[in-house]
Coordinates of C-alpha atoms in Angstrom, one line a residue:
M1 CA 0.0 0.2 0.2
G2 CA 1.6 3.0 -0.8
I3 CA 1.1 6.3 1.3
L4 CA -0.3 9.1 -0.4
N5 CA -0.4 12.2 1.5
L6 CA -2.6 15.4 0.1
T7 CA -1.6 17.2 3.0
P8 CA 0.3 20.6 4.1
D9 CA 1.5 19.0 7.5
S10 CA 1.7 15.4 7.6
F11 CA 5.3 14.3 10.2
S12 CA 7.2 13.0 6.6
D13 CA 6.2 14.5 3.3
G14 CA 4.0 17.0 3.9
G15 CA 3.5 19.7 1.2
Q16 CA 5.0 18.0 -1.2
Y17 CA 2.0 16.8 -3.0
L18 CA -0.8 19.4 -2.3
R19 CA -0.9 19.9 -5.8
P20 CA -3.5 17.4 -7.9
E21 CA -0.4 17.7 -10.7
A22 CA 2.4 16.1 -7.8
A23 CA 0.1 13.9 -6.6
L24 CA -0.7 12.7 -9.8
R25 CA 2.9 12.4 -10.4
Q26 CA 4.0 10.1 -7.2
A27 CA 0.6 7.7 -8.0
E28 CA 1.9 7.1 -10.9
R29 CA 5.3 7.0 -9.5
L30 CA 4.0 4.7 -6.6
L31 CA 1.9 1.9 -8.7
A32 CA 5.5 1.8 -11.6
E33 CA 7.2 0.8 -8.0
G34 CA 5.2 -1.8 -7.4
A35 CA 2.6 -1.0 -4.9
D36 CA -0.9 -2.8 -5.2
V37 CA -2.9 0.0 -3.7
L38 CA -3.0 3.5 -3.4
D39 CA -4.0 5.2 0.1
L40 CA -5.3 8.7 -0.3
G41 CA -4.8 10.9 2.8
A42 CA -6.2 14.5 3.2
E43 CA -5.7 15.4 6.9
S44 CA -3.1 14.7 8.8
T45 CA -3.3 12.6 11.8
R46 CA 0.4 13.0 13.1
P47 CA 0.8 13.7 16.9
G48 CA 0.1 17.1 18.0
A49 CA -2.4 17.5 14.4
T50 CA -5.3 20.2 14.1
P51 CA -8.4 18.9 12.9
L52 CA -9.3 19.4 9.3
P53 CA -12.6 20.9 7.9
L54 CA -15.2 17.9 6.4
A55 CA -15.4 20.5 3.5
D56 CA -11.3 21.4 3.0
E57 CA -10.7 17.4 3.3
L58 CA -13.2 16.9 0.4
Q59 CA -11.6 19.7 -1.4
R60 CA -8.4 17.6 -1.4
L61 CA -9.4 14.6 -1.6
L62 CA -12.3 14.1 -4.3
P63 CA -10.6 16.0 -7.5
L64 CA -8.2 13.1 -7.2
L65 CA -9.6 10.3 -6.7
R66 CA -12.1 11.3 -9.9
E67 CA -8.9 11.2 -12.0
L68 CA -7.3 8.4 -9.8
Q69 CA -10.3 6.3 -10.4
R70 CA -9.6 6.1 -14.7
W71 CA -6.8 4.5 -14.1
Q72 CA -8.2 1.4 -12.4
V73 CA -6.4 0.5 -9.6
P74 CA -7.1 -0.2 -6.1
L75 CA -7.5 3.1 -4.0
S76 CA -7.9 3.2 -0.2
I77 CA -9.0 6.6 1.3
D78 CA -7.4 7.1 4.8
T79 CA -9.6 9.4 6.6
Y80 CA -12.4 9.1 9.6
K81 CA -15.1 11.2 8.7
P82 CA -18.3 9.5 7.9
E83 CA -19.4 11.9 5.2
A84 CA -16.0 11.9 3.4
M85 CA -16.2 8.3 4.0
Q86 CA -19.8 8.4 2.0
A87 CA -18.0 11.2 -0.5
C88 CA -15.5 8.6 -1.6
L89 CA -17.9 5.9 -1.7
D90 CA -20.0 7.2 -3.3
L91 CA -17.3 8.0 -6.6
G92 CA -15.9 4.2 -6.3
A93 CA -13.1 4.3 -3.6
D94 CA -12.2 0.6 -2.6
I95 CA -11.2 0.8 1.0
I96 CA -11.8 2.9 4.1
N97 CA -8.4 3.3 6.1
D98 CA -9.9 4.7 9.2
V99 CA -7.4 5.5 12.9
W100 CA -10.5 6.0 14.4
A101 CA -11.6 2.7 14.1
L102 CA -15.4 3.9 12.9
R103 CA -15.7 5.6 16.7
H104 CA -15.6 9.5 15.8
P105 CA -19.3 10.7 15.1
A106 CA -21.0 12.0 11.9
Q107 CA -22.1 16.0 12.1
H108 CA -25.0 15.1 9.8
G109 CA -25.8 12.1 8.2
P110 CA -25.1 8.0 8.7
S111 CA -22.9 6.9 11.0
A112 CA -19.3 5.3 9.6
E113 CA -20.5 2.0 10.7
A114 CA -24.0 2.9 8.6
V115 CA -21.9 4.2 5.4
L116 CA -19.8 1.2 5.4
A117 CA -22.6 -1.2 5.9
Q118 CA -24.4 0.7 3.1
H119 CA -21.2 -0.2 0.2
P120 CA -20.6 -3.9 0.2
N121 CA -17.9 -4.0 -1.6
C122 CA -15.6 -1.8 -0.3
G123 CA -12.9 -3.3 2.3
V124 CA -12.3 -1.6 5.7
C125 CA -9.1 -1.0 7.9
L126 CA -10.3 -0.5 11.6
M127 CA -6.8 0.7 13.9
H128 CA -6.5 1.4 17.2
M129 CA -5.4 4.6 18.5
H130 CA -5.3 5.6 22.3
R131 CA -7.0 8.9 22.6
E132 CA -6.5 11.2 19.4
P133 CA -4.0 13.0 17.8
Q134 CA -4.0 16.1 19.6
T135 CA -2.9 14.4 22.9
M136 CA -2.7 11.0 22.0
Q137 CA 1.7 11.3 22.8
S138 CA 1.4 13.6 25.8
A139 CA 0.2 10.4 28.0
P140 CA 0.6 7.4 25.5
M141 CA -0.5 4.1 27.0
S142 CA 0.4 2.5 30.2
G143 CA 0.7 -1.3 30.9
D144 CA 0.9 -4.9 28.6
V145 CA -0.1 -2.7 25.4
L146 CA -0.6 -6.7 23.3
P147 CA -3.9 -7.3 25.8
Q148 CA -5.6 -3.7 24.9
V149 CA -5.0 -3.3 21.2
R150 CA -5.9 -6.8 21.0
D151 CA -9.3 -6.2 22.5
F152 CA -10.3 -3.4 20.9
L153 CA -9.9 -4.3 18.0
L154 CA -11.9 -7.2 18.6
G155 CA -14.8 -5.4 19.5
R156 CA -14.7 -2.8 16.8
A157 CA -14.8 -5.1 14.4
Q158 CA -17.4 -7.3 16.1
A159 CA -19.3 -4.3 16.2
L160 CA -18.8 -3.9 12.6
Q161 CA -19.8 -7.4 11.7
A162 CA -23.1 -7.2 13.8
R163 CA -24.2 -4.4 10.7
G164 CA -24.0 -6.7 8.6
V165 CA -20.3 -6.2 6.9
A166 CA -19.0 -9.1 6.2
R167 CA -16.2 -10.3 8.3
A168 CA -13.8 -11.0 4.7
R169 CA -14.2 -6.8 4.5
I170 CA -12.3 -6.3 7.5
V171 CA -8.6 -5.8 8.3
L172 CA -6.9 -4.6 11.6
D173 CA -4.3 -2.3 12.2
P174 CA -2.6 -2.1 15.6
G175 CA -1.6 1.7 15.4
I176 CA 2.1 2.3 15.5
G177 CA 2.6 5.3 17.5
F178 CA -0.8 6.1 18.0
G179 CA -0.2 6.8 21.6
K180 CA 2.1 4.3 22.2
T181 CA 5.8 4.0 23.6
V182 CA 8.8 3.1 21.7
A183 CA 9.3 0.3 24.0
Q184 CA 4.7 -0.7 23.4
N185 CA 5.6 -0.4 19.5
F186 CA 8.1 -3.0 19.3
A187 CA 6.3 -5.3 21.4
L188 CA 3.7 -5.4 19.4
L189 CA 6.0 -6.2 16.5
A190 CA 7.5 -9.2 18.5
R191 CA 4.2 -10.6 19.8
Q192 CA 2.2 -9.3 16.1
R193 CA 1.7 -13.0 15.8
E194 CA -0.9 -12.7 18.9
L195 CA -3.3 -10.6 16.6
L196 CA -3.8 -13.4 14.4
A197 CA -5.7 -15.5 16.8
L198 CA -8.2 -13.1 16.2
G199 CA -8.8 -14.3 12.4
Y200 CA -8.5 -11.0 10.4
P201 CA -5.2 -9.6 8.0
L202 CA -3.5 -7.4 9.5
L203 CA -2.4 -4.4 8.0
L204 CA 1.3 -2.8 9.8
G205 CA 2.5 0.9 8.7
W206 CA 6.0 1.3 10.6
S207 CA 7.1 3.7 7.6
R208 CA 9.5 6.5 8.9
K209 CA 7.9 5.9 12.3
S210 CA 9.6 8.0 14.9
S211 CA 10.4 5.1 17.0
L212 CA 12.7 3.9 14.1
G213 CA 13.7 7.0 14.5
A214 CA 14.4 6.0 18.1
V215 CA 16.3 3.4 18.2
T216 CA 18.6 4.3 14.8
G217 CA 19.1 8.1 16.0
C218 CA 17.9 9.5 12.7
E219 CA 16.0 11.8 13.4
Q220 CA 14.5 13.0 9.8
A221 CA 11.6 10.8 8.8
A222 CA 13.3 10.8 5.7
E223 CA 16.5 9.0 7.3
R224 CA 14.8 6.3 8.1
L225 CA 14.7 4.1 4.7
P226 CA 16.5 1.1 6.2
A227 CA 15.0 1.1 9.1
S228 CA 11.7 1.1 7.7
V229 CA 12.4 -1.9 5.1
A230 CA 13.9 -4.0 8.2
A231 CA 10.4 -3.3 9.9
A232 CA 8.3 -3.8 7.2
L233 CA 9.9 -7.2 6.7
L234 CA 9.9 -8.1 10.5
A235 CA 5.9 -7.9 9.4
L236 CA 5.8 -9.6 7.2
E237 CA 7.8 -12.6 8.7
R238 CA 4.9 -12.1 11.4
G239 CA 2.3 -12.6 9.5
A240 CA 1.4 -8.9 7.8
S241 CA -1.3 -8.7 5.2
V242 CA -0.6 -5.2 3.9
L243 CA 2.4 -3.1 4.5
R244 CA 1.9 0.9 4.4
V245 CA 4.6 2.3 2.8
H246 CA 6.2 5.4 1.6
D247 CA 9.4 4.0 -0.4
V248 CA 7.1 1.2 -2.4
A249 CA 10.6 0.3 -4.8
P250 CA 13.0 -0.1 -1.8
T251 CA 10.1 -2.3 0.0
V252 CA 9.2 -4.3 -3.0
Q253 CA 13.1 -5.3 -3.7
A254 CA 13.3 -6.4 0.0
L255 CA 10.2 -8.4 0.1
K256 CA 11.4 -10.2 -3.3
V257 CA 14.8 -11.1 -1.3
W258 CA 12.4 -12.8 0.9
Q259 CA 9.8 -14.4 -0.9
A260 CA 12.9 -15.9 -3.3
M261 CA 14.2 -17.3 0.2
R262 CA 10.7 -19.1 0.9
Q263 CA 10.6 -20.5 -2.6
Q264 CA 13.8 -22.7 -1.7
A265 CA 13.0 -23.4 2.1
G266 CA 10.0 -25.3 -0.1

């Protein structure tokens, strides 16, 4: 899953793809490098990020979505607003990727769960986030992170299935960096297989995260490419089905090496 941030303030590449022409060039590049899915996000959810009005989010998303629809590639929308989900799914988006796991209330219209239930062909990724972007790193989680994340994700998946959404449409994301300490993030990686016991595919987003900087000493997000690729491979080995990354080409190269080894292992 190639990340396409249509934002001025994302932690890693904010402002680079805010203009539609730049976003389209980056989309083309990500696909050429081997991305299977494009994940479009118009609002930053980095720690301390300011919420974006719905109208501004749609102004960034919808023109690009209309154009990319013609490319006939799987499109994921990174949003937590039910109204934005509705607008994007109505235009043909394939996946909703929600850091709030469909908990954020609608300002008007149906809830996020109801929107997903009304679009029976779309996928949905439910992510664990402690608190909210404005406060999640000022007071991160405490205690054993794994059971807390596991129980939350299971509860959200069950709530969505109770609304009639098929289990096969749901993917889970433990939310690396979203209200967790460095140690907790790496505990989630070390014990990731325990989340597979829930029976849902896992999406992992380690790309350029600050926890990688904490253990490597790389303060700038763009310097964390080797660490990001290493984390992606470790997540894959521990059962991840989807890797959400900024740097598609290096990640694809690493995956090809891993796959070649696996083929010889029998």
